Each structure stands twice: as structure tokens, then as C-alpha cells.
């Protein structure tokens, strides 16, 4: 596949996002108490500068990555990272909402920098042909030379391999963060316990809508706030509770896509019933994440299904509008068969690649990999993720506790946090110290979720047709799913859309994934 065709594929992603996407455990090695290993009260930057004499000039590295906040961060954290790693770094931040456009243009013109972060697993999927064409460095043969990179989780690395070869490092995330965030004060007022089953959850959504939980004698509340995202919104999580496989599953000895399973239909019926009853926002297919969170934080909606780690920001904004509000988290929701399941990601939410157009030879590649090896040390990874001790966090009981100025932390640290490779188990970064009870519960649920997590059997498999047509074909299913839940097509109409998916290339995808699965 030539650059031009990859450019076209990347452009397709502007119209649709495919799956998966989107986050820890205790490290065995006690991490440094501050980015420099300095004692509390000492300057990490100054300590690092005086403690690490430079025998060679700094390595110059340019890094391109998506920005998930409104403004480019200042170089406060960057300077410390440079001192700790003996580098001169140039960070090229581009807004996440338009990142694929920039990635597309840079790829087409051969101007990707030495270190190129993708945006998510969908971006990685569409870059695979370019990887096969040899436009990025294979790094697998070098990994054993770097003691810290060698600690990265093998099963996650395997999930990022292309044709059995490793080209990328990953940004690690817990396998299964999905659950519910809900208004506990509303539930207590109405005599409701945390939902244990999908039926309990439905009843909570119904009562949050009908029983005036905010006590203002107005019919102005709803149960569930959802958004136009079948993956990271409510749908995929609810679907996993019903027993739907994670993207693909085995059926009669053969892999089939999730939407061919009865549990997927059951999930659509459940969501349709919530919508028809007015127990969720009826325009959810056209609701952005910002508008979804606003429904919850404004006090209109009482249930949010998704990443439970979002509870901190949701609670912070909610109490501005409802100071008396109390939130909590819950997971392990049982489906109709009495079993609890949840879907999981392949252990990462993004990867970083190394373009041959920007890295001239093996010697330069090794210097860049040496930089990432340093990023995988406790002091540097802690700096990347938490910022500077005393300015952005403090150490409490051997854990990182964010300071009160959340806006400062987001402005100065968030851009770097999103690019930290590995995870606490492998890079030794400080794990978080939480005070919000709902977040403490969320972390406990995440650990429990991993025990029942449903893996995607195709995560490490390749299908050429899926690579070239998967995004477009998934649009057919996405459209059909929304139409079904909105009541504009019935089950016959939905199955007709599946037939169309098969004819347009879906059948070929099934053949190719099954062939790879049997190898």
C-alpha cells in the first residue's frame, strides 16, 4: 500500500471511530518519592542537574502527540524530563479532535517526526499497511538491550505486533475500567441499593426519572446520560453485561463479530426500552461527551456508564451545581443469566511509532530507544504522569496525591501524562492516593473487573480486509444499531444490514480472522 492509499484510509477515520480504545496495579519496586529522588522540599530539577554529569551532548528528539486539553502545556515538566534524560525535546502538540488530519498530512508529505504517537487503536489499525511496507522501524530486535523497556508486558506487546513483529511501544491502561457512576444521594432518598443486575439498573433509571429525586417538585430529571459512542458510551459496557463477546467471539466453533450474537440484540432492546420510557436522553445518538457529562454535572441525570475513573472530574463539577450531591461507583453488574462479565481493552490505548523518514539510521534509533528506556524508570515516569513534587503532587503513604490546584495540574501535566509509556507495574511510577470514596471504590472495582474481563480474540490477529475496510463497514453496523434503538428499523431490518455488511466485505473479514485464528 502506498502513502497515498494510507492517507485515504486515515482520512476515513475523520468520519468514524472504530473501537476499543480508551487505563493500574501496585509496582513491586518502591518508586522514588520525587522525580529526582530528592527529599521533600528540595528542588527536583536543581538536584537532577547537579547529580547527573553529562558525558555527552543531549540527544535531540522531536515528538508528535495528540493534545486532550485546550492549550499547549508550558515547558515546566518538559524541562525536568530533559534534565533527567539528557535530551533536548521538541514536543509538537496537536488538538486531539483534529489529530488524524495532522497525522494524515504529515504522513503523506513524509514529515512525521522521530517519535510519532498515534491517537488510539483505530489509528494504529489503519497504519498497519504502512508498517508492513517498511516505513517504520521494527524495534523488537532491540528491546532486550534496554533493561526497562524489557519490563513491558509481553501480552500487551503481542497485541500490538504486526505480522508477529514489534514496531511500537504502548501507553498502558488497566484492562477494564467500565462500570457505573451514580447519584448515591438520590438512590438513598428513594431507598435504592447499588444495582446488582441489569434489571436493578433499569429500575434505578426509571425511579431517577419518575420519583423526583432532586426534590424540586419538577419532572426535570432522567436516569441515564449517554452519548454518541457505542464503545466508550454506555452501549458496549451494557452489552458485555448481557454476555455479548468483546468485538468478536466464538460461535459454533467459528469466530463471528459481536453484532451476530443474540446478546447484542438483547442489549439494543434494553437501550430502546430505556429511551422509549424517557429514562435516558432520547437524543443520545447526537449527544457529545461534553453534553453527556453536562447532563450529569448539572444535576439532570443520575447515572453515567463508562470509565469509572471519570468520577473525580464529574463529582468536582457536580458539587458546583448541587453542593449536597454524593456520588458512588459500582460494577460487576449481572446479566439475565445471572453471570457478571465486562469487556476489556488489549492493555493499551495508544502506541508510539518510529518513522524511517525521520530516523536516519540504527544509531539514531538506539539513542531514541535509550530515551524511552529512561522514561520507564520510576523517577522519570512519575514526572511524566504526576508532574513535579511540591508543585503538582505530594507523597502520602508512598503514593502520589494531587495538590488542590486542579486547573494548574491539567494545564501543566495532562499533555505529558497522556504519553507516559508502560504502567505502574512496569515503569515503577507512583500510584495514586485517593481521598474521594467513590474513586477508591472505582479502583477496587477495576481490580475485580479484570477477573471477569472478556478479551477480544482478534486483538493480535490480522485481516487485510478489516484493515482496509473495517472502519467503513463498522459504520453500517453503527448506523443500524442506532436506528434499531430509535425504532426506525426492527430486527428484520437490522439483520438485513448485517447481510449488507457481509456482501460488502464483512464475509471476507470473517474468513480472514478465522484463518488467522486457526494458525
XYZ file of C-alpha atoms in Angstrom:
519
model
C 0.000 0.000 0.000
C 1.409 3.357 -0.987
C 1.404 6.524 1.084
C -1.489 7.868 -0.917
C -3.745 4.951 -0.044
C -2.788 5.138 3.638
C -3.651 8.821 3.533
C -7.093 7.966 2.225
C -7.573 5.411 4.975
C -6.562 7.847 7.661
C -8.976 10.389 6.251
C -11.792 7.884 6.616
C -11.211 7.967 10.357
C -12.416 11.554 10.476
C -15.941 10.269 9.827
C -15.914 7.354 12.218
C -14.018 5.930 15.120
C -13.653 2.189 15.472
C -13.412 0.539 18.735
C -11.601 -0.200 21.610
C -9.903 2.405 22.684
C -9.583 4.014 25.827
C -6.456 2.673 31.561
C -3.034 0.032 37.319
C -1.629 -2.060 39.816
C 0.960 -1.803 42.501
C 4.568 -1.881 41.424
C 6.794 -4.254 43.313
C 9.700 -1.843 43.342
C 9.205 1.165 45.604
C 9.328 4.220 43.335
C 11.280 7.365 44.039
C 9.496 9.847 46.263
C 10.075 12.633 43.773
C 11.119 12.954 40.128
C 14.756 13.428 41.109
C 14.890 11.197 44.130
C 15.333 14.350 46.215
C 13.998 14.723 49.703
C 10.762 16.657 50.232
C 11.378 20.363 49.943
C 14.415 20.058 47.666
C 14.198 21.176 44.041
C 13.949 18.110 41.777
C 15.258 19.982 38.750
C 18.228 21.501 40.557
C 19.068 18.226 42.294
C 18.967 16.351 38.978
C 21.132 18.898 37.227
C 23.826 18.699 39.896
C 23.683 14.916 40.342
C 23.965 13.777 36.724
C 27.114 14.981 34.957
C 26.694 14.795 31.200
C 29.429 12.873 29.433
C 27.897 13.517 26.008
C 25.715 16.224 24.469
C 21.935 15.938 24.895
C 20.041 13.860 22.339
C 17.678 15.998 20.292
C 14.281 14.378 19.817
C 11.086 15.688 18.236
C 7.826 14.165 19.461
C 4.360 14.487 17.910
C 1.330 13.648 20.030
C -2.378 14.448 20.475
C -3.446 17.110 22.978
C -6.568 16.406 25.049
C -6.756 19.818 26.706
C -7.484 23.256 25.296
C -3.975 24.762 25.356
C -0.431 23.530 24.774
C 1.237 22.952 28.155
C 4.153 25.145 29.230
C 7.601 23.568 29.446
C 7.564 23.260 33.252
C 7.507 19.458 33.221
C 9.390 19.198 29.933
C 12.490 20.873 31.408
C 12.670 18.359 34.231
C 12.283 15.451 31.815
C 15.115 16.856 29.689
C 17.400 17.115 32.718
C 16.598 13.599 33.864
C 17.114 12.057 30.413
C 19.890 14.254 28.964
C 17.786 15.303 25.988
C 16.600 18.380 24.143
C 12.942 17.703 23.440
C 10.624 19.365 20.969
C 7.015 18.469 21.637
C 4.592 19.014 18.767
C 1.127 19.029 20.332
C -1.930 18.996 18.062
C -5.585 19.028 19.191
C -6.975 15.526 19.625
C -10.178 16.381 17.762
C -8.244 17.053 14.529
C -5.193 14.897 15.209
C -5.917 12.411 12.428
C -5.858 15.267 9.904
C -2.396 16.350 11.037
C -1.172 12.766 11.167
C -2.542 12.182 7.686
C -0.902 15.299 6.231
C 2.443 14.631 7.912
C 2.480 11.039 6.736
C 1.581 11.980 3.166
C 4.393 14.549 2.984
C 6.981 12.381 4.729
C 7.296 14.887 7.571
C 6.462 12.772 10.596
C 8.918 13.435 13.445
C 11.239 10.857 15.007
C 8.699 9.918 17.661
C 5.089 9.728 16.455
C 2.248 8.911 18.798
C -0.946 7.734 17.159
C -4.332 8.691 18.603
C -5.904 5.376 19.518
C -6.185 1.757 18.449
C -8.200 2.710 15.365
C -5.360 4.885 14.115
C -2.962 2.016 14.701
C -5.205 -0.335 12.735
C -5.127 1.931 9.695
C -1.364 2.401 9.913
C -0.636 -1.308 9.655
C -0.210 -1.381 5.896
C 2.359 1.405 6.087
C 4.141 -0.583 8.781
C 4.170 -3.641 6.523
C 5.644 -1.546 3.737
C 8.662 -0.855 5.938
C 8.000 2.824 6.621
C 8.565 2.418 10.365
C 11.426 0.872 12.307
C 10.979 -2.602 13.714
C 12.100 -2.331 17.338
C 11.577 -5.889 18.564
C 15.204 -6.972 17.947
C 16.469 -4.110 20.139
C 14.183 -4.475 23.154
C 16.466 -6.853 25.053
C 19.222 -4.204 25.029
C 17.146 -1.929 27.270
C 16.504 -3.246 30.797
C 13.480 -1.051 31.471
C 11.776 -1.475 28.103
C 12.243 -5.209 28.600
C 9.834 -4.991 31.552
C 6.865 -4.067 29.364
C 4.075 -6.634 29.463
C 4.586 -9.329 26.875
C 0.896 -9.973 26.235
C 0.294 -6.266 25.595
C 3.296 -6.046 23.279
C 1.955 -9.103 21.451
C -1.350 -7.297 20.952
C 0.490 -4.500 19.147
C 2.603 -6.703 16.874
C 2.124 -6.634 13.106
C 2.669 -9.974 11.417
C 4.459 -11.149 14.539
C 6.908 -8.219 14.609
C 7.098 -5.385 17.123
C 7.192 -1.807 15.842
C 5.716 0.149 18.722
C 5.801 0.950 22.406
C 2.470 1.236 24.183
C 0.707 3.627 26.543
C -0.662 1.194 29.110
C -4.085 1.252 30.699
C -5.996 -1.051 33.104
C -7.853 -3.736 31.210
C -11.387 -2.969 32.363
C -12.344 0.412 33.846
C -16.006 0.312 32.845
C -18.837 0.498 35.327
C -21.417 2.968 36.612
C -21.106 6.326 38.360
C -24.366 7.265 40.040
C -26.023 9.712 42.416
C -25.882 7.864 45.714
C -27.809 10.642 47.454
C -30.680 10.123 45.004
C -30.556 6.366 45.487
C -30.571 6.713 49.284
C -33.523 9.085 49.152
C -35.505 6.604 47.048
C -34.446 3.566 49.071
C -32.405 2.058 46.234
C -29.268 -0.016 46.690
C -26.392 -0.116 44.236
C -27.659 -2.125 41.246
C -26.582 -5.741 41.162
C -28.323 -6.701 37.905
C -29.332 -5.075 34.635
C -32.918 -5.134 35.918
C -31.856 -3.242 39.055
C -30.107 -0.686 36.871
C -33.217 -0.226 34.738
C -35.329 0.302 37.856
C -32.872 2.890 39.154
C -33.005 4.794 35.848
C -36.809 4.659 35.958
C -37.109 5.927 39.522
C -34.496 8.637 38.966
C -36.775 9.862 36.176
C -40.183 9.474 37.792
C -39.717 9.912 41.562
C -38.372 13.500 41.759
C -35.006 12.554 43.327
C -33.832 16.178 43.489
C -36.954 17.151 45.433
C -37.880 20.259 43.459
C -41.360 19.020 42.504
C -40.480 19.305 38.811
C -40.246 16.450 36.240
C -36.765 17.575 35.228
C -34.529 14.558 35.916
C -33.604 11.462 33.911
C -31.845 8.262 34.814
C -29.068 7.672 32.312
C -26.948 10.206 30.441
C -25.408 8.676 27.306
C -23.548 9.890 24.216
C -22.919 9.145 20.546
C -20.285 6.488 21.173
C -21.173 2.798 21.059
C -17.840 1.869 22.606
C -16.956 4.286 25.383
C -20.514 5.390 25.999
C -22.987 3.071 27.706
C -23.729 0.575 24.943
C -20.661 -1.657 24.861
C -20.466 -1.899 28.631
C -24.154 -2.776 28.950
C -23.727 -5.222 26.078
C -20.912 -7.010 27.908
C -23.189 -7.317 30.953
C -25.673 -9.098 28.707
C -22.927 -11.533 27.664
C -22.036 -10.130 24.246
C -18.448 -11.028 23.268
C -15.806 -8.329 23.033
C -15.854 -7.327 19.327
C -15.557 -10.948 18.224
C -16.495 -14.232 19.830
C -16.618 -17.943 19.117
C -19.923 -19.297 17.894
C -20.317 -22.923 16.725
C -16.555 -23.278 16.501
C -16.141 -20.131 14.409
C -15.290 -16.507 15.154
C -18.106 -14.083 14.411
C -18.493 -10.356 15.086
C -20.329 -9.305 18.245
C -23.410 -7.992 16.427
C -24.230 -11.506 15.193
C -24.854 -12.715 18.750
C -28.322 -12.741 20.376
C -26.989 -10.797 23.372
C -26.313 -7.830 21.083
C -29.995 -7.778 20.098
C -30.930 -8.055 23.784
C -28.773 -5.023 24.548
C -30.400 -2.966 21.801
C -33.827 -3.914 23.166
C -32.744 -2.851 26.664
C -31.435 0.521 25.485
C -34.529 1.048 23.321
C -36.747 0.389 26.314
C -34.801 2.944 28.373
C -35.136 5.505 25.587
C -38.812 4.801 24.884
C -39.590 5.177 28.580
C -37.836 8.534 28.763
C -35.375 7.144 31.307
C -32.356 8.474 29.365
C -31.654 11.348 26.997
C -33.604 10.490 23.848
C -31.140 12.227 21.527
C -28.145 10.227 22.781
C -27.027 9.338 19.229
C -26.410 13.062 18.663
C -25.051 13.867 22.140
C -21.351 14.695 22.535
C -19.308 13.599 25.540
C -19.268 17.208 26.758
C -23.061 17.383 26.636
C -23.338 13.966 28.270
C -21.171 14.999 31.208
C -23.082 18.260 31.465
C -26.300 16.293 31.887
C -24.759 14.576 34.896
C -22.886 17.515 36.418
C -25.831 19.898 36.029
C -27.911 17.608 38.223
C -30.302 16.495 35.488
C -29.120 12.868 35.108
C -28.233 10.407 37.835
C -26.327 7.623 36.050
C -23.179 7.670 33.925
C -21.947 4.398 32.395
C -18.336 4.336 31.256
C -14.871 4.805 32.705
C -15.282 4.820 36.488
C -12.108 6.879 36.839
C -14.089 9.809 35.431
C -15.749 10.097 38.835
C -13.321 12.703 40.167
C -13.989 15.250 37.454
C -17.714 14.510 37.420
C -18.012 14.942 41.172
C -15.909 18.130 41.141
C -18.199 19.795 38.603
C -21.400 18.327 40.043
C -20.984 19.835 43.506
C -20.686 23.278 41.938
C -24.329 22.913 40.918
C -25.536 20.571 43.657
C -23.336 21.016 46.749
C -25.215 18.298 48.626
C -24.645 15.663 45.927
C -22.958 12.361 46.774
C -21.679 10.040 44.039
C -20.502 6.455 44.077
C -19.286 3.818 41.624
C -20.319 0.236 41.000
C -19.505 -2.664 38.677
C -19.901 -6.456 38.323
C -23.449 -5.996 37.034
C -25.074 -9.358 36.349
C -26.884 -10.089 33.116
C -30.052 -12.129 32.509
C -28.162 -15.400 33.021
C -27.006 -14.337 36.491
C -23.363 -14.003 35.463
C -21.222 -10.858 35.557
C -18.976 -10.016 32.612
C -17.256 -6.912 31.339
C -15.293 -6.070 28.202
C -11.625 -5.163 28.246
C -9.108 -3.321 26.127
C -5.926 -5.094 24.956
C -3.909 -3.382 27.710
C -3.135 -0.161 25.834
C -4.954 2.843 24.457
C -2.252 4.240 22.184
C 1.113 3.407 20.673
C 4.203 5.272 19.546
C 5.958 4.572 16.221
C 9.371 5.495 14.846
C 9.282 6.645 11.188
C 12.232 5.749 8.972
C 11.721 9.038 7.140
C 12.778 10.879 10.324
C 15.284 8.461 11.877
C 18.204 8.093 9.508
C 19.971 5.039 10.924
C 20.155 2.395 13.622
C 22.437 4.510 15.811
C 19.854 7.307 15.964
C 17.080 4.815 16.673
C 19.046 3.373 19.577
C 19.508 6.814 21.123
C 15.763 7.382 20.951
C 15.027 3.965 22.452
C 17.535 4.804 25.215
C 15.421 7.894 25.957
C 12.307 5.735 26.273
C 14.223 3.324 28.477
C 14.837 6.247 30.849
C 11.152 7.166 30.659
C 10.489 3.693 32.083
C 12.323 4.483 35.347
C 10.329 5.370 38.477
C 11.568 8.968 38.761
C 11.012 9.897 35.122
C 7.698 8.078 34.711
C 6.457 9.705 37.905
C 7.421 13.103 36.493
C 5.673 12.347 33.198
C 2.490 11.216 34.890
C 2.258 13.329 38.054
C 4.449 16.361 37.368
C 6.789 17.898 39.963
C 6.577 17.105 43.640
C 5.524 20.138 45.631
C 4.109 21.849 42.571
C 1.644 19.276 41.283
C 1.544 16.478 43.853
C 2.748 15.380 47.261
C 3.715 11.934 48.503
C 1.333 10.426 51.064
C 1.856 6.858 52.280
C 4.183 6.239 49.345
C 1.555 7.345 46.822
C 1.030 10.458 44.710
C -1.680 12.819 45.933
C -2.575 15.638 43.585
C -2.496 19.123 45.064
C -5.603 21.261 45.148
C -4.941 23.383 42.056
C -6.510 21.004 39.535
C -6.516 23.606 36.763
C -2.738 24.052 37.118
C -2.198 20.304 37.073
C -4.311 19.871 33.965
C -2.630 22.768 32.201
C 0.961 21.787 33.011
C 0.884 17.972 33.337
C -2.008 16.489 31.345
C -0.297 16.761 27.945
C 2.664 14.712 29.161
C 0.654 12.289 31.300
C -1.192 11.002 28.234
C 2.097 9.913 26.622
C 3.634 8.002 29.533
C 4.511 4.521 28.294
C 4.013 1.337 30.250
C 2.066 1.219 33.507
C 2.928 1.337 37.244
C 3.711 -2.387 37.353
C 6.381 -1.959 34.673
C 7.647 1.618 34.959
C 7.502 1.953 38.747
C 5.681 5.292 38.803
C 3.937 6.342 41.989
C 0.393 5.031 42.188
C -2.398 7.470 43.114
C -3.528 8.367 46.608
C -7.272 8.962 46.571
C -9.487 10.672 49.109
C -12.793 10.567 47.211
C -14.588 7.454 48.457
C -16.221 6.852 45.081
C -12.815 6.808 43.385
C -11.406 4.437 45.992
C -14.328 2.150 45.219
C -13.696 2.565 41.487
C -10.111 1.351 41.810
C -11.342 -1.669 43.751
C -13.951 -2.423 41.079
C -11.314 -2.157 38.342
C -9.278 -4.886 40.039
C -12.390 -7.053 40.313
C -13.342 -6.319 36.698
C -10.088 -7.844 35.460
C -11.150 -11.189 36.952
C -14.244 -11.336 34.718
C -12.938 -9.389 31.731
C -13.826 -10.590 28.238
C -10.858 -10.468 25.874
C -11.062 -9.756 22.161
C -9.778 -12.926 20.442
C -8.827 -10.919 17.329
C -6.721 -8.313 19.173
C -3.458 -9.810 17.961
C -4.820 -11.138 14.642
C -4.707 -9.522 11.222
C -7.286 -9.309 8.474
C -6.252 -7.319 5.370
C -9.896 -6.588 4.549
C -10.552 -5.421 8.088
C -7.539 -3.123 7.845
C -8.690 -1.606 4.560
C -12.481 -1.621 5.020
C -13.164 -2.182 8.691
C -13.962 1.439 9.577
C -16.366 1.929 6.664
C -18.102 -1.385 7.306
C -18.417 -0.683 11.017
C -20.311 2.469 10.075
C -23.050 0.254 8.630
C -23.441 -1.582 11.915
C -23.209 1.602 13.968
C -25.950 3.187 11.873
C -28.123 0.067 12.090
C -27.661 -0.150 15.858
C -28.802 3.427 16.401
C -31.734 3.007 14.004
C -32.872 -0.089 15.906
C -32.664 1.639 19.295
C -34.509 4.639 17.871
C -37.213 2.336 16.492
C -36.790 3.170 12.806
C -35.893 -0.434 11.898
C -36.862 -3.731 13.507
C -34.887 -6.958 13.936
C -35.555 -7.933 10.316
C -34.170 -4.601 9.174
C -31.131 -4.994 11.424
C -30.364 -8.443 10.020
C -30.706 -7.011 6.503
C -27.959 -4.533 7.420
C -25.798 -7.433 8.578
C -26.355 -9.113 5.205
C -25.233 -5.894 3.530
C -22.146 -5.865 5.777
C -21.364 -9.416 4.678
C -21.724 -8.626 0.981
C -19.577 -5.500 1.133
C -16.591 -7.297 2.625
C -17.654 -8.463 6.069
C -17.795 -12.071 4.962
C -14.197 -11.793 3.813
C -13.191 -10.337 7.181
C -14.768 -13.324 8.928
C -12.843 -15.712 6.669
C -9.528 -13.938 7.232
C -9.850 -13.677 11.011
C -10.817 -17.344 11.262
C -7.873 -18.376 9.114
C -5.525 -16.381 11.358
C -7.237 -17.733 14.487
C -6.638 -21.338 13.426
C -2.926 -20.852 12.756
